[in-house]
């Protein structure tokens, strides 16, 4: 089987040692496996720079499953959430909240812009029933990085419960959850922590989660009940993805071996800067302004009206690189991620292939 370099925001290219951990079968009831779960929970708290007022809860499913479990659990029937939306994943949060029949106010922002803090405050002022603020830290729709610190300040200034989708930033961008006092931080195994798909997790304040009993109108997505069971001895409520969990523990150990989040952030940042500089020189302009660009994934505009992404994609795939289609309906674009087990040599090869593609097509 061909081992592609996945230039995507997850699933991503994993190390051989992470893959190897999935070769052993494990029992969900076994004490060693339950201890593994407890170790992962503590590792996540350490990565987030949390203290013992926080807890980590693992949840089966993709990142969207975990986001929905938080919305199920964090919101009481009378609650009202303000969701900042400048991408497809924040739009999905709005869709989920509406499906749950909770009151939601959307702050829609152009996909290439950060939210205006004054506008966010205005929406809170004119909607005094708002109780929660939710947003995506790194919108993988475009690669834009939203202003985490300033939005946290707005939430605390207005006494709002804070829900942060850090799916594509946690583990790759330093986040001190204690200093920022984030109530619910959501992420996934197969993003910057460089595990494989199968589950996500929530790092949350115990005092806030304790107030969420009986909020969820779902059995499987009740984060509070998941926490109550898991907190006893590491047992998941329902069958967990055992192979994925073991691989995730290996991935976390490799994060620490790399030097932690700061070292990984530096690697991602250097790869991202190299990518943008060289793609720009080849005629592929980034969609997001450099001031807002995350070091995770970059959206590139088509160089001209004749550019055929499907052809370009197949050309790169045949040579070992898998790119990511664009998610901008009105703006022709595609995305290149630089997270995962990737090094500068991978991107040097990529740029050579892009140049080769252009020469072969007479560009």
Short mmCIF file of C-alpha atoms in Angstrom, two decimals:
data_model
loop_
_atom_site.label_atom_id
_atom_site.label_comp_id
_atom_site.label_asym_id
_atom_site.label_seq_id
_atom_site.Cartn_x
_atom_site.Cartn_y
_atom_site.Cartn_z
CA UNK A 1 0.00 0.00 0.00
CA UNK A 2 1.30 3.44 -0.95
CA UNK A 3 2.21 5.59 2.05
CA UNK A 4 1.19 9.07 1.00
CA UNK A 5 2.25 12.28 2.66
CA UNK A 6 -1.08 13.69 3.78
CA UNK A 7 -0.93 17.48 3.47
CA UNK A 8 -4.29 17.78 5.18
CA UNK A 9 -5.54 19.07 8.54
CA UNK A 10 -6.23 15.53 9.77
CA UNK A 11 -6.26 12.64 9.32
CA UNK A 12 -2.58 13.29 8.82
CA UNK A 13 0.71 11.51 8.30
CA UNK A 14 1.60 9.56 11.43
CA UNK A 15 4.89 8.01 12.51
CA UNK A 16 5.62 4.33 12.07
CA UNK A 17 5.74 3.93 15.84
CA UNK A 18 2.21 5.36 16.22
CA UNK A 19 0.95 2.96 13.55
CA UNK A 20 2.69 0.02 15.23
CA UNK A 21 0.77 0.57 18.47
CA UNK A 22 -2.44 -0.38 16.64
CA UNK A 23 -1.18 -3.89 15.90
CA UNK A 24 -2.07 -5.19 19.36
CA UNK A 25 -5.63 -6.03 20.42
CA UNK A 26 -6.78 -4.72 23.81
CA UNK A 27 -9.75 -5.31 26.09
CA UNK A 28 -11.80 -2.33 27.26
CA UNK A 29 -12.33 -3.89 30.70
CA UNK A 30 -8.67 -4.65 31.32
CA UNK A 31 -7.04 -2.69 34.13
CA UNK A 32 -3.94 -1.95 32.05
CA UNK A 33 -6.14 -0.41 29.34
CA UNK A 34 -8.12 1.63 31.85
CA UNK A 35 -4.85 2.88 33.32
CA UNK A 36 -3.79 3.89 29.82
CA UNK A 37 -6.93 6.02 29.57
CA UNK A 38 -6.16 7.68 32.90
CA UNK A 39 -2.60 8.44 31.80
CA UNK A 40 -3.88 10.05 28.60
CA UNK A 41 -6.31 12.21 30.57
CA UNK A 42 -3.50 13.48 32.78
CA UNK A 43 -1.21 14.03 29.79
CA UNK A 44 -3.88 16.21 28.17
CA UNK A 45 -4.16 18.33 31.31
CA UNK A 46 -0.39 18.76 31.32
CA UNK A 47 -0.36 19.79 27.66
CA UNK A 48 -3.08 22.35 28.39
CA UNK A 49 -1.19 23.65 31.43
CA UNK A 50 -4.24 22.95 33.57
CA UNK A 51 -4.42 22.48 37.31
CA UNK A 52 -6.61 20.11 39.31
CA UNK A 53 -9.66 22.32 38.87
CA UNK A 54 -9.86 20.92 35.32
CA UNK A 55 -10.60 17.45 34.01
CA UNK A 56 -10.22 15.72 30.65
CA UNK A 57 -13.01 13.59 29.20
CA UNK A 58 -12.49 11.32 26.19
CA UNK A 59 -15.40 10.81 23.80
CA UNK A 60 -15.85 8.32 20.95
CA UNK A 61 -16.35 9.62 17.40
CA UNK A 62 -15.01 12.34 15.14
CA UNK A 63 -14.39 15.91 16.23
CA UNK A 64 -17.92 16.90 15.25
CA UNK A 65 -19.34 14.20 17.55
CA UNK A 66 -17.40 15.71 20.44
CA UNK A 67 -18.46 19.27 19.62
CA UNK A 68 -22.07 18.13 19.60
CA UNK A 69 -21.61 16.33 22.92
CA UNK A 70 -20.43 19.61 24.47
CA UNK A 71 -23.40 21.52 23.04
CA UNK A 72 -25.73 18.81 24.36
CA UNK A 73 -24.17 18.96 27.80
CA UNK A 74 -23.16 22.57 28.32
CA UNK A 75 -26.47 24.14 27.31
CA UNK A 76 -29.52 24.06 29.56
CA UNK A 77 -32.94 24.52 27.91
CA UNK A 78 -33.05 28.20 28.87
CA UNK A 79 -29.50 29.01 27.72
CA UNK A 80 -28.62 31.23 24.78
CA UNK A 81 -25.32 30.87 22.92
CA UNK A 82 -23.49 33.39 20.75
CA UNK A 83 -21.49 31.59 18.06
CA UNK A 84 -18.85 33.44 16.05
CA UNK A 85 -18.75 32.09 12.53
CA UNK A 86 -16.10 32.67 9.90
CA UNK A 87 -15.88 29.17 8.45
CA UNK A 88 -17.66 25.90 7.75
CA UNK A 89 -16.93 24.38 11.16
CA UNK A 90 -18.41 27.25 13.14
CA UNK A 91 -21.39 27.12 10.77
CA UNK A 92 -21.72 23.47 11.75
CA UNK A 93 -21.83 24.49 15.41
CA UNK A 94 -24.74 26.78 14.60
CA UNK A 95 -26.49 23.95 12.75
CA UNK A 96 -26.01 21.62 15.71
CA UNK A 97 -27.33 24.16 18.20
CA UNK A 98 -30.39 24.83 16.08
CA UNK A 99 -31.02 21.08 15.77
CA UNK A 100 -30.90 20.88 19.57
CA UNK A 101 -33.50 23.67 19.61
CA UNK A 102 -31.41 25.96 21.77
CA UNK A 103 -31.46 29.69 21.30
CA UNK A 104 -28.50 30.79 19.20
CA UNK A 105 -27.28 34.14 17.90
CA UNK A 106 -24.76 34.01 15.07
CA UNK A 107 -22.03 36.56 14.52
CA UNK A 108 -21.23 36.03 10.85
CA UNK A 109 -17.81 37.23 9.73
CA UNK A 110 -16.29 37.06 6.21
CA UNK A 111 -14.18 33.94 5.95
CA UNK A 112 -10.95 35.89 5.47
CA UNK A 113 -11.48 38.15 8.49
CA UNK A 114 -11.24 37.87 12.26
CA UNK A 115 -14.28 38.92 14.29
CA UNK A 116 -14.55 42.55 15.35
CA UNK A 117 -14.43 42.51 19.16
CA UNK A 118 -16.64 45.63 19.32
CA UNK A 119 -19.27 43.88 17.19
CA UNK A 120 -19.12 40.82 19.44
CA UNK A 121 -19.64 43.03 22.49
CA UNK A 122 -22.51 44.83 20.76
CA UNK A 123 -24.31 41.54 20.11
CA UNK A 124 -23.93 40.63 23.77
CA UNK A 125 -25.21 44.03 24.85
CA UNK A 126 -28.35 43.84 22.71
CA UNK A 127 -29.01 40.21 23.65
CA UNK A 128 -28.92 40.19 27.47
CA UNK A 129 -30.11 36.56 27.58
CA UNK A 130 -26.83 35.29 26.09
CA UNK A 131 -25.16 32.87 28.50
CA UNK A 132 -22.47 31.20 26.36
CA UNK A 133 -19.85 32.22 23.80
CA UNK A 134 -18.58 29.63 21.31
CA UNK A 135 -16.07 29.86 18.48
CA UNK A 136 -13.45 27.94 16.51
CA UNK A 137 -9.87 28.85 17.36
CA UNK A 138 -8.29 27.71 14.07
CA UNK A 139 -10.82 27.51 11.25
CA UNK A 140 -9.56 24.77 8.95
CA UNK A 141 -11.96 26.04 6.29
CA UNK A 142 -9.32 28.65 5.47
CA UNK A 143 -6.50 28.36 8.01
CA UNK A 144 -7.44 31.59 9.74
CA UNK A 145 -6.55 31.89 13.43
CA UNK A 146 -9.15 33.65 15.55
CA UNK A 147 -8.09 35.92 18.47
CA UNK A 148 -8.29 33.46 21.35
CA UNK A 149 -7.13 35.74 24.15
CA UNK A 150 -9.38 38.67 23.22
CA UNK A 151 -12.45 36.49 22.82
CA UNK A 152 -11.77 34.84 26.17
CA UNK A 153 -11.58 38.33 27.72
CA UNK A 154 -14.98 39.21 26.21
CA UNK A 155 -16.53 36.06 27.63
CA UNK A 156 -15.20 36.64 31.13
CA UNK A 157 -16.05 40.34 31.09
CA UNK A 158 -19.66 39.40 30.40
CA UNK A 159 -19.78 36.36 32.69
CA UNK A 160 -20.34 33.94 29.79
CA UNK A 161 -19.53 30.24 29.69
CA UNK A 162 -16.79 29.76 27.12
CA UNK A 163 -16.73 26.96 24.52
CA UNK A 164 -13.61 26.81 22.35
CA UNK A 165 -13.31 24.45 19.41
CA UNK A 166 -9.53 23.96 19.39
CA UNK A 167 -9.76 21.00 17.04
CA UNK A 168 -6.96 22.14 14.73
CA UNK A 169 -4.86 24.10 17.20
CA UNK A 170 -4.50 22.16 20.45
CA UNK A 171 -1.08 20.52 20.60
CA UNK A 172 0.24 22.66 17.77
CA UNK A 173 -0.29 26.11 19.25
CA UNK A 174 0.40 26.81 22.96
CA UNK A 175 -2.83 27.22 24.93
CA UNK A 176 -2.74 27.82 28.67
CA UNK A 177 -6.26 26.81 29.64
CA UNK A 178 -5.82 27.90 33.24
CA UNK A 179 -4.69 31.44 32.41
CA UNK A 180 -7.37 31.82 29.74
CA UNK A 181 -9.93 30.21 32.06
CA UNK A 182 -11.60 28.28 29.23
CA UNK A 183 -14.64 26.34 30.42
CA UNK A 184 -14.81 23.80 27.55
CA UNK A 185 -11.90 23.17 25.16
CA UNK A 186 -12.55 20.61 22.43
CA UNK A 187 -10.04 18.78 20.25
CA UNK A 188 -9.39 15.47 18.51
CA UNK A 189 -6.84 12.66 18.47
CA UNK A 190 -6.00 13.05 14.78
CA UNK A 191 -4.95 16.68 14.61
CA UNK A 192 -1.87 18.42 16.04
CA UNK A 193 -1.28 15.67 18.60
CA UNK A 194 -0.66 13.45 15.56
CA UNK A 195 -2.73 10.40 16.47
CA UNK A 196 -5.27 8.64 14.27
CA UNK A 197 -9.06 9.21 13.93
CA UNK A 198 -11.53 7.60 16.29
CA UNK A 199 -12.11 9.83 19.29
CA UNK A 200 -11.88 13.35 20.60
CA UNK A 201 -11.66 14.92 24.02
CA UNK A 202 -12.84 17.83 26.11
CA UNK A 203 -10.79 19.63 28.74
CA UNK A 204 -13.23 21.33 31.05
CA UNK A 205 -13.54 22.97 34.43
CA UNK A 206 -14.93 20.49 36.95
CA UNK A 207 -17.08 23.13 38.63
CA UNK A 208 -18.75 23.99 35.30
CA UNK A 209 -19.28 20.38 34.23
CA UNK A 210 -20.79 19.53 37.62
CA UNK A 211 -23.57 22.02 36.86
CA UNK A 212 -24.43 20.25 33.60
CA UNK A 213 -26.06 17.14 35.01
CA UNK A 214 -29.27 16.21 33.13
CA UNK A 215 -28.73 18.87 30.44
CA UNK A 216 -28.11 16.43 27.57
CA UNK A 217 -31.06 15.01 25.67
CA UNK A 218 -28.83 12.28 24.26
CA UNK A 219 -27.57 9.07 25.81
CA UNK A 220 -24.30 8.57 23.91
CA UNK A 221 -23.42 12.27 23.72
CA UNK A 222 -23.91 13.07 27.40
CA UNK A 223 -20.47 14.39 28.36
CA UNK A 224 -21.39 14.65 32.03
CA UNK A 225 -22.26 10.94 32.29
CA UNK A 226 -19.16 10.04 30.29
CA UNK A 227 -17.10 11.93 32.85
CA UNK A 228 -18.85 10.33 35.82
CA UNK A 229 -18.07 6.82 34.57
CA UNK A 230 -14.57 7.55 33.27
CA UNK A 231 -13.56 9.36 36.41
CA UNK A 232 -13.99 6.23 38.55
CA UNK A 233 -11.24 4.09 37.04
CA UNK A 234 -10.77 5.02 33.37
CA UNK A 235 -13.58 2.86 31.98
CA UNK A 236 -15.38 4.32 28.96
CA UNK A 237 -19.19 4.15 29.09
CA UNK A 238 -19.46 2.39 25.74
CA UNK A 239 -16.97 0.48 23.58
CA UNK A 240 -13.92 2.64 22.97
CA UNK A 241 -11.59 2.57 19.94
CA UNK A 242 -8.88 0.61 21.75
CA UNK A 243 -6.36 0.57 18.91
CA UNK A 244 -6.73 4.31 18.41
CA UNK A 245 -6.36 5.01 22.13
CA UNK A 246 -3.10 3.07 22.30
CA UNK A 247 -1.78 4.91 19.24
CA UNK A 248 -2.76 8.23 20.81
CA UNK A 249 -0.74 7.53 23.94
CA UNK A 250 2.28 6.84 21.74
CA UNK A 251 1.62 10.08 19.82
CA UNK A 252 1.49 12.07 23.06
CA UNK A 253 4.76 10.54 24.22
CA UNK A 254 6.29 11.60 20.90
CA UNK A 255 5.03 15.15 21.40
CA UNK A 256 6.87 15.28 24.71
CA UNK A 257 9.98 13.76 23.08
CA UNK A 258 9.87 16.48 20.42
CA UNK A 259 10.02 19.14 23.12
CA UNK A 260 6.34 19.77 23.77
CA UNK A 261 3.86 22.13 22.15
CA UNK A 262 6.31 25.01 21.76
CA UNK A 263 8.76 22.88 19.79
CA UNK A 264 6.00 21.43 17.62
CA UNK A 265 4.61 24.90 17.00
CA UNK A 266 8.03 26.04 15.85
CA UNK A 267 8.31 23.14 13.40
CA UNK A 268 4.82 23.78 12.03
CA UNK A 269 5.49 27.52 11.77
CA UNK A 270 8.73 27.05 9.80
CA UNK A 271 7.08 24.59 7.42
CA UNK A 272 4.14 26.93 6.91
CA UNK A 273 6.36 29.93 6.20
CA UNK A 274 8.45 27.95 3.70
CA UNK A 275 5.30 26.69 1.98
CA UNK A 276 3.66 30.11 1.66
CA UNK A 277 6.83 31.84 0.46
CA UNK A 278 7.55 29.30 -2.26
CA UNK A 279 3.97 28.77 -3.40
CA UNK A 280 3.56 32.54 -3.63
CA UNK A 281 6.61 32.74 -5.88
CA UNK A 282 5.02 30.11 -8.12
CA UNK A 283 1.84 32.17 -8.49
CA UNK A 284 -0.32 30.63 -5.75
CA UNK A 285 -1.46 33.46 -3.49
CA UNK A 286 -2.65 32.73 0.06
CA UNK A 287 -6.27 33.58 0.80
CA UNK A 288 -5.65 34.66 4.39
CA UNK A 289 -3.64 37.74 5.35
CA UNK A 290 -0.32 36.87 6.98
CA UNK A 291 -1.40 38.56 10.23
CA UNK A 292 -4.26 36.05 10.64
CA UNK A 293 -2.65 32.96 9.12
CA UNK A 294 -2.33 29.92 11.36
CA UNK A 295 0.70 27.60 11.13
CA UNK A 296 -1.65 24.64 10.55
CA UNK A 297 -3.14 24.82 7.05
CA UNK A 298 -3.10 27.37 4.23
CA UNK A 299 -5.71 28.16 1.60
CA UNK A 300 -4.27 29.00 -1.81
CA UNK A 301 -6.19 30.72 -4.61
CA UNK A 302 -6.13 29.28 -8.11
CA UNK A 303 -3.36 31.02 -10.09
CA UNK A 304 -5.65 31.61 -13.09
CA UNK A 305 -8.98 30.64 -14.61
CA UNK A 306 -7.43 27.71 -16.48
CA UNK A 307 -6.13 25.98 -13.35
CA UNK A 308 -7.63 22.50 -12.95
CA UNK A 309 -7.41 21.39 -9.33
CA UNK A 310 -8.57 17.82 -9.98
CA UNK A 311 -5.76 17.36 -12.50
CA UNK A 312 -3.26 19.01 -10.14
CA UNK A 313 -4.47 16.83 -7.27
CA UNK A 314 -4.05 13.60 -9.23
CA UNK A 315 -0.61 14.69 -10.42
CA UNK A 316 0.54 15.25 -6.83
CA UNK A 317 -1.12 12.09 -5.52
CA UNK A 318 0.62 9.97 -8.14
CA UNK A 319 3.89 11.34 -6.76
CA UNK A 320 3.10 10.71 -3.10
CA UNK A 321 1.36 13.87 -1.86
CA UNK A 322 -2.33 14.21 -1.01
CA UNK A 323 -3.67 17.77 -0.97
CA UNK A 324 -6.98 19.10 0.34
CA UNK A 325 -9.80 20.62 -1.74
CA UNK A 326 -11.03 24.12 -0.99
CA UNK A 327 -14.11 24.80 1.09
CA UNK A 328 -14.87 28.27 -0.24
CA UNK A 329 -17.97 28.05 -2.39
CA UNK A 330 -17.46 31.34 -4.23
CA UNK A 331 -13.66 31.48 -4.32
CA UNK A 332 -11.77 28.78 -6.29
CA UNK A 333 -9.12 27.52 -3.91
CA UNK A 334 -7.41 24.50 -2.39
CA UNK A 335 -5.64 23.86 0.90
CA UNK A 336 -2.29 22.49 1.98
CA UNK A 337 -1.77 21.37 5.55
CA UNK A 338 1.62 21.15 7.22
CA UNK A 339 0.83 19.26 10.42
CA UNK A 340 1.72 15.64 11.11
CA UNK A 341 4.94 13.71 10.69
CA UNK A 342 6.37 16.11 8.10
CA UNK A 343 9.74 17.78 7.71
CA UNK A 344 11.22 20.52 5.54
CA UNK A 345 12.49 17.96 3.02
CA UNK A 346 8.88 16.94 2.33
CA UNK A 347 7.95 20.49 1.38
CA UNK A 348 11.10 20.98 -0.67
CA UNK A 349 10.02 17.94 -2.68
CA UNK A 350 6.48 19.31 -2.95
CA UNK A 351 7.69 22.62 -4.36
CA UNK A 352 9.87 20.77 -6.88
CA UNK A 353 6.80 18.84 -8.02
CA UNK A 354 4.70 22.00 -8.36
CA UNK A 355 7.45 23.53 -10.51
CA UNK A 356 7.62 20.33 -12.54
CA UNK A 357 3.83 20.36 -13.02
CA UNK A 358 3.96 23.92 -14.30
CA UNK A 359 6.81 23.17 -16.74
CA UNK A 360 5.04 20.11 -18.13
CA UNK A 361 1.93 22.17 -18.77
CA UNK A 362 3.87 25.02 -20.30
CA UNK A 363 2.99 27.48 -17.56
#
